[in-house]
CSV table of N, CA and C in Angstrom, one decimal:
chain,number,residue,atom,x,y,z
A,13,UNK,N,-41.2,128.5,177.5
A,13,UNK,CA,-40.2,127.6,178.1
A,13,UNK,C,-39.8,128.1,179.5
A,14,UNK,N,-39.6,129.5,179.6
A,14,UNK,CA,-39.3,130.1,180.9
A,14,UNK,C,-40.4,129.8,181.9
A,15,UNK,N,-41.6,129.9,181.5
A,15,UNK,CA,-42.7,129.7,182.4
A,15,UNK,C,-42.7,128.2,182.9
A,16,UNK,N,-42.5,127.3,182.0
A,16,UNK,CA,-42.4,125.9,182.4
A,16,UNK,C,-41.3,125.6,183.4
A,17,UNK,N,-40.2,126.2,183.2
A,17,UNK,CA,-39.0,126.1,184.1
A,17,UNK,C,-39.4,126.6,185.4
A,18,UNK,N,-40.0,127.8,185.5
A,18,UNK,CA,-40.4,128.4,186.7
A,18,UNK,C,-41.4,127.5,187.5
A,19,UNK,N,-42.3,126.9,186.8
A,19,UNK,CA,-43.3,126.0,187.4
A,19,UNK,C,-42.6,124.7,188.0
A,20,UNK,N,-41.6,124.2,187.2
A,20,UNK,CA,-40.9,123.0,187.7
A,20,UNK,C,-40.1,123.4,189.0
A,21,UNK,N,-39.4,124.5,188.9
A,21,UNK,CA,-38.6,124.9,190.1
A,21,UNK,C,-39.5,125.2,191.3
A,22,UNK,N,-40.6,125.8,191.1
A,22,UNK,CA,-41.5,126.1,192.2
A,22,UNK,C,-42.1,124.8,192.8
A,23,UNK,N,-42.4,123.8,191.9
A,23,UNK,CA,-42.9,122.5,192.4
A,23,UNK,C,-41.9,121.8,193.2
A,24,UNK,N,-40.6,121.8,192.7
A,24,UNK,CA,-39.6,121.1,193.5
A,24,UNK,C,-39.4,121.8,194.8
A,25,UNK,N,-39.4,123.1,194.9
A,25,UNK,CA,-39.2,123.8,196.1
A,25,UNK,C,-40.3,123.5,197.1
A,26,UNK,N,-41.6,123.4,196.6
A,26,UNK,CA,-42.7,123.1,197.5
A,26,UNK,C,-42.6,121.7,197.9
A,27,UNK,N,-42.2,120.7,197.1
A,27,UNK,CA,-42.1,119.3,197.5
A,27,UNK,C,-41.0,119.2,198.6
A,28,UNK,N,-39.9,119.9,198.5
A,28,UNK,CA,-38.9,119.9,199.5
A,28,UNK,C,-39.4,120.4,200.8
A,29,UNK,N,-40.2,121.5,200.8
A,29,UNK,CA,-40.7,122.1,202.0
A,29,UNK,C,-41.7,121.2,202.6
A,30,UNK,N,-42.4,120.4,201.9
A,30,UNK,CA,-43.4,119.6,202.4
A,30,UNK,C,-42.9,118.1,202.6
A,31,UNK,N,-41.6,117.9,202.6
A,31,UNK,CA,-41.0,116.6,202.7
A,31,UNK,C,-41.5,115.9,203.9
A,32,UNK,N,-41.9,114.6,203.7
A,32,UNK,CA,-42.3,113.8,204.9
A,32,UNK,C,-41.1,113.5,205.8
A,33,UNK,N,-41.3,113.6,207.1
A,33,UNK,CA,-40.2,113.3,208.0
A,33,UNK,C,-39.9,111.8,208.0
A,34,UNK,N,-38.6,111.5,208.3
A,34,UNK,CA,-38.3,110.1,208.5
A,34,UNK,C,-39.2,109.5,209.6
A,35,UNK,N,-39.4,108.2,209.5
A,35,UNK,CA,-40.3,107.5,210.4
A,35,UNK,C,-40.0,107.7,211.9
A,36,UNK,N,-38.7,107.7,212.3
A,36,UNK,CA,-38.3,107.9,213.7
A,36,UNK,C,-38.7,109.3,214.1
A,37,UNK,N,-38.6,110.3,213.2
A,37,UNK,CA,-38.9,111.6,213.6
A,37,UNK,C,-40.4,111.7,213.8
A,38,UNK,N,-41.2,111.2,212.9
A,38,UNK,CA,-42.7,111.2,213.1
A,38,UNK,C,-43.1,110.5,214.4
A,39,UNK,N,-42.3,109.5,214.8
A,39,UNK,CA,-42.7,108.8,216.1
A,39,UNK,C,-42.4,109.6,217.3
A,40,UNK,N,-41.4,110.5,217.2
A,40,UNK,CA,-41.1,111.3,218.4
A,40,UNK,C,-41.8,112.7,218.3
A,41,UNK,N,-42.1,113.2,217.1
A,41,UNK,CA,-42.7,114.5,217.0
A,41,UNK,C,-44.0,114.4,216.1
A,42,UNK,N,-45.1,114.3,216.8
A,42,UNK,CA,-46.4,114.2,216.0
A,42,UNK,C,-46.5,115.4,215.1
A,43,UNK,N,-47.0,115.1,213.8
A,43,UNK,CA,-47.2,116.1,212.8
A,43,UNK,C,-45.9,116.9,212.6
A,44,UNK,N,-44.8,116.2,212.5
A,44,UNK,CA,-43.5,116.9,212.3
A,44,UNK,C,-43.4,117.6,211.0
A,45,UNK,N,-42.7,118.7,211.0
A,45,UNK,CA,-42.4,119.4,209.7
A,45,UNK,C,-41.0,119.9,209.8
A,46,UNK,N,-40.3,120.1,208.7
A,46,UNK,CA,-39.0,120.6,208.6
A,46,UNK,C,-39.0,122.1,208.9
A,47,UNK,N,-38.3,122.5,210.0
A,47,UNK,CA,-38.3,123.9,210.3
A,47,UNK,C,-37.2,124.6,209.6
A,48,UNK,N,-36.1,123.9,209.4
A,48,UNK,CA,-34.9,124.6,208.8
A,48,UNK,C,-33.8,123.6,208.7
A,49,UNK,N,-32.8,124.0,207.8
A,49,UNK,CA,-31.6,123.1,207.6
A,49,UNK,C,-30.5,124.0,207.2
A,50,UNK,N,-29.3,123.5,207.4
A,50,UNK,CA,-28.1,124.2,207.1
A,50,UNK,C,-26.8,123.4,207.2
A,51,UNK,N,-25.7,123.9,206.7
A,51,UNK,CA,-24.5,123.2,206.8
A,51,UNK,C,-23.6,123.8,207.9
A,52,UNK,N,-22.9,122.9,208.5
A,52,UNK,CA,-21.8,123.3,209.5
A,52,UNK,C,-20.5,123.0,208.8
A,53,UNK,N,-19.7,124.1,208.7
A,53,UNK,CA,-18.4,124.0,208.1
A,53,UNK,C,-17.3,124.4,209.1
A,54,UNK,N,-16.1,123.9,208.8
A,54,UNK,CA,-15.0,124.2,209.7
A,54,UNK,C,-13.8,124.4,208.8
A,55,UNK,N,-13.3,125.7,208.8
A,55,UNK,CA,-12.3,126.1,207.9
A,55,UNK,C,-12.6,125.7,206.4
A,56,UNK,N,-13.8,126.0,206.0
A,56,UNK,CA,-14.2,125.7,204.6
A,56,UNK,C,-14.6,124.3,204.3
A,57,UNK,N,-14.4,123.3,205.2
A,57,UNK,CA,-14.8,121.9,205.0
A,57,UNK,C,-16.2,121.7,205.6
A,58,UNK,N,-17.0,121.1,204.8
A,58,UNK,CA,-18.4,120.8,205.2
A,58,UNK,C,-18.2,119.5,206.2
A,59,UNK,N,-18.7,119.7,207.4
A,59,UNK,CA,-18.7,118.6,208.4
A,59,UNK,C,-20.0,117.9,208.4
A,60,UNK,N,-21.1,118.6,208.4
A,60,UNK,CA,-22.4,117.9,208.4
A,60,UNK,C,-23.5,118.9,207.9
A,61,UNK,N,-24.6,118.3,207.5
A,61,UNK,CA,-25.8,119.1,207.2
A,61,UNK,C,-26.7,118.8,208.4
A,62,UNK,N,-27.3,119.9,209.0
A,62,UNK,CA,-28.3,119.7,210.1
A,62,UNK,C,-29.7,120.1,209.6
A,63,UNK,N,-30.6,119.3,210.2
A,63,UNK,CA,-32.0,119.6,210.0
A,63,UNK,C,-32.8,119.6,211.3
A,64,UNK,N,-33.7,120.6,211.5
A,64,UNK,CA,-34.5,120.7,212.7
A,64,UNK,C,-35.9,120.4,212.3
A,65,UNK,N,-36.5,119.4,213.0
A,65,UNK,CA,-37.9,119.0,212.8
A,65,UNK,C,-38.7,119.4,214.0
A,66,UNK,N,-39.8,120.0,213.8
A,66,UNK,CA,-40.7,120.5,214.9
A,66,UNK,C,-42.1,120.0,214.6
A,67,UNK,N,-42.9,120.1,215.7
A,67,UNK,CA,-44.3,119.8,215.5
A,67,UNK,C,-45.1,121.1,215.4
A,68,UNK,N,-46.5,121.0,215.6
A,68,UNK,CA,-47.3,122.2,215.5
A,68,UNK,C,-47.0,123.3,216.5
A,69,UNK,N,-46.4,122.9,217.6
A,69,UNK,CA,-46.1,123.9,218.7
A,69,UNK,C,-44.7,124.6,218.3
A,70,UNK,N,-44.1,124.2,217.3
A,70,UNK,CA,-42.8,124.8,216.8
A,70,UNK,C,-41.7,124.5,217.8
A,71,UNK,N,-40.7,125.3,217.7
A,71,UNK,CA,-39.5,125.2,218.6
A,71,UNK,C,-39.8,126.3,219.7
A,72,UNK,N,-39.8,125.8,221.0
A,72,UNK,CA,-40.0,126.7,222.1
A,72,UNK,C,-38.9,126.6,223.1
A,73,UNK,N,-37.8,126.1,222.7
A,73,UNK,CA,-36.6,126.0,223.5
A,73,UNK,C,-36.6,124.6,224.1
A,74,UNK,N,-35.4,124.2,224.6
A,74,UNK,CA,-35.2,122.9,225.1
A,74,UNK,C,-35.7,122.8,226.6
A,75,UNK,N,-36.5,123.7,227.0
A,75,UNK,CA,-37.1,123.6,228.3
A,75,UNK,C,-38.6,123.4,228.2
A,76,UNK,N,-39.1,123.3,227.0
A,76,UNK,CA,-40.5,123.2,226.8
A,76,UNK,C,-41.1,121.9,227.3
A,77,UNK,N,-42.3,122.0,227.9
A,77,UNK,CA,-43.0,120.8,228.4
A,77,UNK,C,-43.9,120.2,227.3
A,78,UNK,N,-44.1,121.0,226.2
A,78,UNK,CA,-45.1,120.5,225.2
A,78,UNK,C,-44.6,120.5,223.8
A,79,UNK,N,-43.3,120.9,223.6
A,79,UNK,CA,-42.9,121.0,222.2
A,79,UNK,C,-41.7,120.1,221.9
A,80,UNK,N,-41.9,118.8,221.6
A,80,UNK,CA,-40.7,118.0,221.2
A,80,UNK,C,-40.1,118.4,219.9
A,81,UNK,N,-38.9,118.1,219.6
A,81,UNK,CA,-38.3,118.4,218.3
A,81,UNK,C,-37.2,117.4,218.1
A,82,UNK,N,-36.7,117.3,216.8
A,82,UNK,CA,-35.6,116.4,216.5
A,82,UNK,C,-34.6,117.2,215.7
A,83,UNK,N,-33.3,117.1,216.1
A,83,UNK,CA,-32.2,117.7,215.4
A,83,UNK,C,-31.4,116.5,214.8
A,84,UNK,N,-31.3,116.5,213.5
A,84,UNK,CA,-30.5,115.4,212.8
A,84,UNK,C,-29.3,116.0,212.1
A,85,UNK,N,-28.2,115.3,212.2
A,85,UNK,CA,-26.9,115.7,211.6
A,85,UNK,C,-26.6,114.6,210.6
A,86,UNK,N,-26.4,115.0,209.3
A,86,UNK,CA,-25.9,114.0,208.3
A,86,UNK,C,-24.5,114.4,208.0
A,87,UNK,N,-23.6,113.4,208.3
A,87,UNK,CA,-22.2,113.7,208.3
A,87,UNK,C,-21.6,113.7,206.8
A,88,UNK,N,-20.8,114.7,206.5
A,88,UNK,CA,-20.2,114.8,205.2
A,88,UNK,C,-18.9,114.1,205.1
A,89,UNK,N,-18.4,113.6,206.2
A,89,UNK,CA,-17.1,112.9,206.2
A,89,UNK,C,-17.1,111.9,207.4
A,90,UNK,N,-16.2,111.0,207.4
A,90,UNK,CA,-16.0,110.1,208.5
A,90,UNK,C,-15.5,110.8,209.7
A,91,UNK,N,-16.0,110.5,210.9
A,91,UNK,CA,-15.5,111.1,212.1
A,91,UNK,C,-15.5,110.1,213.2
A,92,UNK,N,-14.5,110.2,214.1
A,92,UNK,CA,-14.4,109.4,215.3
A,92,UNK,C,-15.5,109.8,216.3
A,93,UNK,N,-16.2,108.8,216.9
A,93,UNK,CA,-17.2,109.1,217.9
A,93,UNK,C,-16.7,109.9,219.1
A,94,UNK,N,-15.4,109.5,219.5
A,94,UNK,CA,-14.8,110.3,220.7
A,94,UNK,C,-14.6,111.7,220.3
A,95,UNK,N,-14.3,112.0,219.1
A,95,UNK,CA,-14.1,113.4,218.6
A,95,UNK,C,-15.4,114.1,218.6
A,96,UNK,N,-16.5,113.4,218.2
A,96,UNK,CA,-17.8,114.1,218.2
A,96,UNK,C,-18.2,114.4,219.7
A,97,UNK,N,-17.9,113.5,220.6
A,97,UNK,CA,-18.3,113.7,222.0
A,97,UNK,C,-17.4,114.9,222.5
A,98,UNK,N,-16.1,114.9,222.2
A,98,UNK,CA,-15.3,116.0,222.7
A,98,UNK,C,-15.6,117.3,222.2
A,99,UNK,N,-16.0,117.4,220.9
A,99,UNK,CA,-16.4,118.6,220.3
A,99,UNK,C,-17.7,119.1,220.9
A,100,UNK,N,-18.6,118.2,221.2
A,100,UNK,CA,-19.9,118.6,221.9
A,100,UNK,C,-19.6,119.2,223.2
A,101,UNK,N,-18.7,118.5,224.0
A,101,UNK,CA,-18.3,119.0,225.3
A,101,UNK,C,-17.7,120.4,225.2
A,102,UNK,N,-16.8,120.6,224.3
A,102,UNK,CA,-16.2,121.9,224.1
A,102,UNK,C,-17.2,123.0,223.8
A,103,UNK,N,-18.2,122.7,222.9
A,103,UNK,CA,-19.2,123.6,222.6
A,103,UNK,C,-20.1,124.0,223.8
A,104,UNK,N,-20.4,123.0,224.6
A,104,UNK,CA,-21.2,123.2,225.9
A,104,UNK,C,-20.4,124.1,226.8
A,105,UNK,N,-19.1,123.9,226.9
A,105,UNK,CA,-18.2,124.8,227.7
A,105,UNK,C,-18.2,126.2,227.2
A,106,UNK,N,-18.1,126.4,225.9
A,106,UNK,CA,-18.0,127.7,225.3
A,106,UNK,C,-19.3,128.5,225.5
A,107,UNK,N,-20.5,127.8,225.5
A,107,UNK,CA,-21.7,128.5,225.7
A,107,UNK,C,-22.1,128.6,227.1
A,108,UNK,N,-21.3,128.0,228.0
A,108,UNK,CA,-21.6,128.1,229.5
A,108,UNK,C,-22.7,127.2,230.0
A,109,UNK,N,-22.9,126.1,229.3
A,109,UNK,CA,-24.0,125.2,229.7
A,109,UNK,C,-23.5,124.3,230.8
A,110,UNK,N,-24.2,124.2,231.9
A,110,UNK,CA,-23.9,123.3,233.0
A,110,UNK,C,-22.7,123.7,233.8
A,111,UNK,N,-22.5,122.9,234.8
A,111,UNK,CA,-21.3,123.1,235.6
A,111,UNK,C,-20.1,122.3,235.0
A,112,UNK,N,-18.9,122.5,235.5
A,112,UNK,CA,-17.8,121.7,235.0
A,112,UNK,C,-18.0,120.2,235.3
A,113,UNK,N,-18.5,119.9,236.5
A,113,UNK,CA,-18.8,118.5,236.9
A,113,UNK,C,-19.8,117.9,236.0
A,114,UNK,N,-20.9,118.7,235.7
A,114,UNK,CA,-21.9,118.1,234.8
A,114,UNK,C,-21.3,117.9,233.4
A,115,UNK,N,-20.6,118.8,232.9
A,115,UNK,CA,-20.0,118.7,231.6
A,115,UNK,C,-19.1,117.4,231.5
A,116,UNK,N,-18.3,117.2,232.5
A,116,UNK,CA,-17.5,116.0,232.5
A,116,UNK,C,-18.3,114.7,232.5
A,117,UNK,N,-19.4,114.7,233.3
A,117,UNK,CA,-20.2,113.5,233.3
A,117,UNK,C,-20.9,113.4,232.0
A,118,UNK,N,-21.3,114.5,231.4
A,118,UNK,CA,-21.9,114.4,230.0
A,118,UNK,C,-20.9,113.9,229.0
A,119,UNK,N,-19.7,114.4,229.1
A,119,UNK,CA,-18.7,113.9,228.2
A,119,UNK,C,-18.5,112.4,228.3
A,120,UNK,N,-18.5,111.8,229.5
A,120,UNK,CA,-18.4,110.4,229.6
A,120,UNK,C,-19.6,109.7,228.9
A,121,UNK,N,-20.7,110.2,229.2
A,121,UNK,CA,-21.9,109.6,228.5
A,121,UNK,C,-21.9,109.7,227.0
A,122,UNK,N,-21.5,110.9,226.5
A,122,UNK,CA,-21.4,111.0,225.0
A,122,UNK,C,-20.4,110.1,224.4
A,123,UNK,N,-19.2,109.9,225.1
A,123,UNK,CA,-18.2,109.0,224.6
A,123,UNK,C,-18.7,107.6,224.5
A,124,UNK,N,-19.6,107.2,225.5
A,124,UNK,CA,-20.2,105.9,225.4
A,124,UNK,C,-21.3,105.7,224.3
A,125,UNK,N,-22.0,106.8,224.0
A,125,UNK,CA,-23.1,106.8,223.1
A,125,UNK,C,-22.7,107.0,221.6
A,126,UNK,N,-21.9,108.0,221.4
A,126,UNK,CA,-21.6,108.4,220.0
A,126,UNK,C,-20.6,107.4,219.3
A,127,UNK,N,-21.1,106.8,218.2
A,127,UNK,CA,-20.2,105.9,217.5
A,127,UNK,C,-19.4,106.6,216.5
A,128,UNK,N,-18.4,105.9,215.9
A,128,UNK,CA,-17.7,106.5,214.8
A,128,UNK,C,-18.7,106.5,213.6
A,129,UNK,N,-18.6,107.6,212.8
A,129,UNK,CA,-19.6,107.7,211.7
A,129,UNK,C,-18.8,107.7,210.4
A,130,UNK,N,-19.5,107.3,209.3
A,130,UNK,CA,-19.0,107.3,208.0
A,130,UNK,C,-19.7,108.4,207.2
A,131,UNK,N,-19.1,108.8,206.1
A,131,UNK,CA,-19.8,109.8,205.3
A,131,UNK,C,-21.2,109.4,205.0
A,132,UNK,N,-22.2,110.3,205.1
A,132,UNK,CA,-23.6,110.0,204.8
A,132,UNK,C,-24.4,109.4,206.0
A,133,UNK,N,-23.7,109.0,207.1
A,133,UNK,CA,-24.5,108.5,208.2
A,133,UNK,C,-25.1,109.7,209.0
A,134,UNK,N,-26.1,109.4,209.7
A,134,UNK,CA,-26.9,110.4,210.4
A,134,UNK,C,-27.0,110.1,211.9
A,135,UNK,N,-26.7,111.1,212.7
A,135,UNK,CA,-27.0,111.0,214.2
A,135,UNK,C,-28.1,112.0,214.4
A,136,UNK,N,-29.1,111.6,215.1
A,136,UNK,CA,-30.2,112.5,215.5
A,136,UNK,C,-30.4,112.5,217.0
A,137,UNK,N,-30.8,113.6,217.5
A,137,UNK,CA,-31.3,113.7,218.9
A,137,UNK,C,-32.7,114.2,218.9
A,138,UNK,N,-33.5,113.4,219.6
A,138,UNK,CA,-34.9,113.8,219.8
A,138,UNK,C,-35.1,114.4,221.2
A,139,UNK,N,-35.6,115.6,221.3
A,139,UNK,CA,-35.8,116.2,222.6
A,139,UNK,C,-37.2,115.7,223.1
A,140,UNK,N,-37.1,115.0,224.2
A,140,UNK,CA,-38.3,114.4,224.8
A,140,UNK,C,-38.9,115.5,225.8
A,141,UNK,N,-40.0,116.1,225.4
A,141,UNK,CA,-40.6,117.1,226.2
A,141,UNK,C,-41.5,116.5,227.3
A,142,UNK,N,-41.9,117.2,228.2
A,142,UNK,CA,-42.7,116.7,229.3
A,142,UNK,C,-42.2,116.9,230.6
A,143,UNK,N,-42.8,116.2,231.6
A,143,UNK,CA,-42.4,116.3,233.0
A,143,UNK,C,-41.0,115.7,233.2
A,144,UNK,N,-40.5,114.8,232.4
A,144,UNK,CA,-39.2,114.2,232.6
A,144,UNK,C,-38.4,114.4,231.3
A,145,UNK,N,-38.0,115.6,230.9
A,145,UNK,CA,-37.3,115.8,229.6
A,145,UNK,C,-36.0,115.0,229.5
A,146,UNK,N,-35.6,114.8,228.3
A,146,UNK,CA,-34.4,114.1,228.0
A,146,UNK,C,-34.1,114.0,226.5
A,147,UNK,N,-33.2,113.2,226.1
A,147,UNK,CA,-32.9,113.0,224.7
A,147,UNK,C,-32.9,111.5,224.3
A,148,UNK,N,-33.4,111.2,223.2
A,148,UNK,CA,-33.2,109.9,222.6
A,148,UNK,C,-32.3,110.1,221.4
A,149,UNK,N,-31.2,109.4,221.3
A,149,UNK,CA,-30.3,109.5,220.2
A,149,UNK,C,-30.5,108.3,219.2
A,150,UNK,N,-30.4,108.7,217.9
A,150,UNK,CA,-30.5,107.7,216.8
A,150,UNK,C,-29.3,107.7,216.0
A,151,UNK,N,-29.0,106.5,215.4
A,151,UNK,CA,-28.0,106.4,214.3
A,151,UNK,C,-28.7,105.8,213.1
A,152,UNK,N,-28.8,106.6,212.1
A,152,UNK,CA,-29.5,106.2,210.8
A,152,UNK,C,-30.9,105.7,211.1
A,153,UNK,N,-31.6,106.3,212.0
A,153,UNK,CA,-33.0,106.0,212.4
A,153,UNK,C,-33.1,104.9,213.4
A,154,UNK,N,-32.1,104.3,213.9
A,154,UNK,CA,-32.1,103.2,214.9
A,154,UNK,C,-31.7,103.8,216.2
A,155,UNK,N,-32.4,103.4,217.3
A,155,UNK,CA,-32.2,104.0,218.6
A,155,UNK,C,-30.7,103.6,219.1
A,156,UNK,N,-30.0,104.6,219.5
A,156,UNK,CA,-28.7,104.4,220.1
A,156,UNK,C,-28.8,104.4,221.6
A,157,UNK,N,-29.5,105.4,222.2
A,157,UNK,CA,-29.5,105.5,223.7
A,157,UNK,C,-30.6,106.6,224.1
A,158,UNK,N,-31.1,106.4,225.3
A,158,UNK,CA,-31.9,107.4,225.9
A,158,UNK,C,-31.1,108.0,227.1
A,159,UNK,N,-31.2,109.3,227.2
A,159,UNK,CA,-30.6,110.0,228.3
A,159,UNK,C,-31.7,110.8,229.0
A,160,UNK,N,-32.2,110.3,230.1
A,160,UNK,CA,-33.3,111.0,230.8
A,160,UNK,C,-32.8,112.1,231.7
A,161,UNK,N,-32.1,113.1,231.2
A,161,UNK,CA,-31.5,114.2,232.0
A,161,UNK,C,-31.9,115.5,231.3
A,162,UNK,N,-32.8,116.2,231.9
A,162,UNK,CA,-33.2,117.5,231.3
A,162,UNK,C,-32.1,118.5,231.2
A,163,UNK,N,-31.2,118.6,232.1
A,163,UNK,CA,-30.1,119.5,232.0
A,163,UNK,C,-29.2,119.2,230.9
A,164,UNK,N,-28.9,117.9,230.7
A,164,UNK,CA,-28.1,117.4,229.5
A,164,UNK,C,-28.8,117.8,228.2
A,165,UNK,N,-30.1,117.5,228.2
A,165,UNK,CA,-30.9,117.8,226.9
A,165,UNK,C,-30.8,119.3,226.6
A,166,UNK,N,-31.0,120.2,227.6
A,166,UNK,CA,-30.9,121.6,227.3
A,166,UNK,C,-29.5,122.0,226.8
A,167,UNK,N,-28.5,121.5,227.5
A,167,UNK,CA,-27.1,121.8,227.1
A,167,UNK,C,-26.8,121.3,225.8
A,168,UNK,N,-27.1,120.1,225.5
A,168,UNK,CA,-26.8,119.5,224.2
A,168,UNK,C,-27.4,120.3,223.0
A,169,UNK,N,-28.7,120.5,223.1
A,169,UNK,CA,-29.4,121.2,222.0
A,169,UNK,C,-29.0,122.7,221.9
A,170,UNK,N,-28.5,123.3,223.0
A,170,UNK,CA,-28.1,124.7,223.0
A,170,UNK,C,-26.9,124.8,222.1
A,171,UNK,N,-26.1,123.8,221.9
A,171,UNK,CA,-24.9,123.9,221.0
A,171,UNK,C,-25.4,124.5,219.7
A,172,UNK,N,-26.5,124.1,219.2
A,172,UNK,CA,-27.0,124.6,217.9
A,172,UNK,C,-28.1,125.7,218.0
A,173,UNK,N,-28.9,125.6,219.0
A,173,UNK,CA,-30.2,126.4,219.0
A,173,UNK,C,-30.2,127.6,220.0
A,174,UNK,N,-29.2,127.7,220.9
A,174,UNK,CA,-29.1,128.8,221.8
A,174,UNK,C,-28.6,130.0,221.1
A,175,UNK,N,-29.0,131.2,221.6
A,175,UNK,CA,-28.5,132.5,221.1
A,175,UNK,C,-27.0,132.5,221.3
A,176,UNK,N,-26.4,131.8,222.2
A,176,UNK,CA,-25.0,131.8,222.4
A,176,UNK,C,-24.2,130.8,221.5
A,177,UNK,N,-24.9,130.1,220.6
A,177,UNK,CA,-24.3,129.2,219.7
A,177,UNK,C,-23.1,129.8,219.0
A,178,UNK,N,-22.0,129.0,218.9
A,178,UNK,CA,-20.9,129.5,218.1
A,178,UNK,C,-21.1,129.4,216.6
A,179,UNK,N,-22.2,128.9,216.2
A,179,UNK,CA,-22.6,128.8,214.8
A,179,UNK,C,-23.9,129.6,214.5
A,180,UNK,N,-23.8,130.9,214.6
A,180,UNK,CA,-25.1,131.7,214.5
A,180,UNK,C,-25.8,131.6,213.2
A,181,UNK,N,-25.1,131.4,212.1
A,181,UNK,CA,-25.7,131.3,210.8
A,181,UNK,C,-26.5,130.0,210.7
A,182,UNK,N,-25.9,128.9,211.2
A,182,UNK,CA,-26.5,127.6,211.2
A,182,UNK,C,-27.8,127.7,212.1
A,183,UNK,N,-27.6,128.3,213.2
A,183,UNK,CA,-28.8,128.5,214.2
A,183,UNK,C,-29.9,129.2,213.4
A,184,UNK,N,-29.6,130.3,212.8
A,184,UNK,CA,-30.7,131.0,212.0
A,184,UNK,C,-31.3,130.1,211.0
A,185,UNK,N,-30.5,129.4,210.2
A,185,UNK,CA,-31.1,128.5,209.2
A,185,UNK,C,-32.0,127.4,209.8
A,186,UNK,N,-31.6,126.9,210.9
A,186,UNK,CA,-32.4,125.8,211.6
A,186,UNK,C,-33.7,126.4,212.1
A,187,UNK,N,-33.7,127.6,212.6
A,187,UNK,CA,-34.9,128.1,213.2
A,187,UNK,C,-35.7,129.0,212.2
A,188,UNK,N,-35.4,128.9,211.0
A,188,UNK,CA,-36.0,129.7,209.9
A,188,UNK,C,-37.6,129.6,210.0
A,189,UNK,N,-38.1,128.4,210.0
A,189,UNK,CA,-39.5,128.2,210.0
A,189,UNK,C,-40.0,127.4,211.3
A,190,UNK,N,-39.4,127.8,212.4
A,190,UNK,CA,-39.7,127.0,213.6
A,190,UNK,C,-40.8,127.6,214.5
A,191,UNK,N,-41.4,128.6,214.1
A,191,UNK,CA,-42.5,129.2,214.9
A,191,UNK,C,-43.7,128.3,215.0
A,192,UNK,N,-44.4,128.4,216.1
A,192,UNK,CA,-45.6,127.5,216.2
A,192,UNK,C,-46.6,127.8,215.0
A,193,UNK,N,-47.4,126.8,214.7
A,193,UNK,CA,-48.4,127.0,213.6
A,193,UNK,C,-49.6,127.8,214.2
A,194,UNK,N,-50.2,128.6,213.4
A,194,UNK,CA,-51.4,129.3,213.9
A,194,UNK,C,-52.5,128.4,214.3
């Protein structure tokens, strides 16, 4: 009986590790795989679950010309879109991303882009690698907006993926299996 249970648990773990990416992720990141996931909490309240999807080149930073990735947040509670934008702005400020003028412009853009979310809804950002980097935002797999600004893309994803992130445990969980494939 114990052996059967171990096989079932191992099978479930392997199927989770090999989970197919959502369609919009596969469209932005060829051969996407789940690099890591974790929860963001605030004073013990779960705010969202984050997942990082990478391709064969893994995560090489938000300045990579060849390694696109998608960061998806599944919200555990309803939140106002303006609050999401303001929290993102505040995190960019804390990690020192951009100039004050850039951050204010980015705040205006995020206020226009981020909708109010309900529990279970997902906002994702796809890092568009290449000569003209930027971000494509999705709500529940549907395109919200494109922001063709490499500085904004780097600052936005640095909130979670920079060594200066204010959520180091979440950063570690997201980057757990983000190395390039051999």
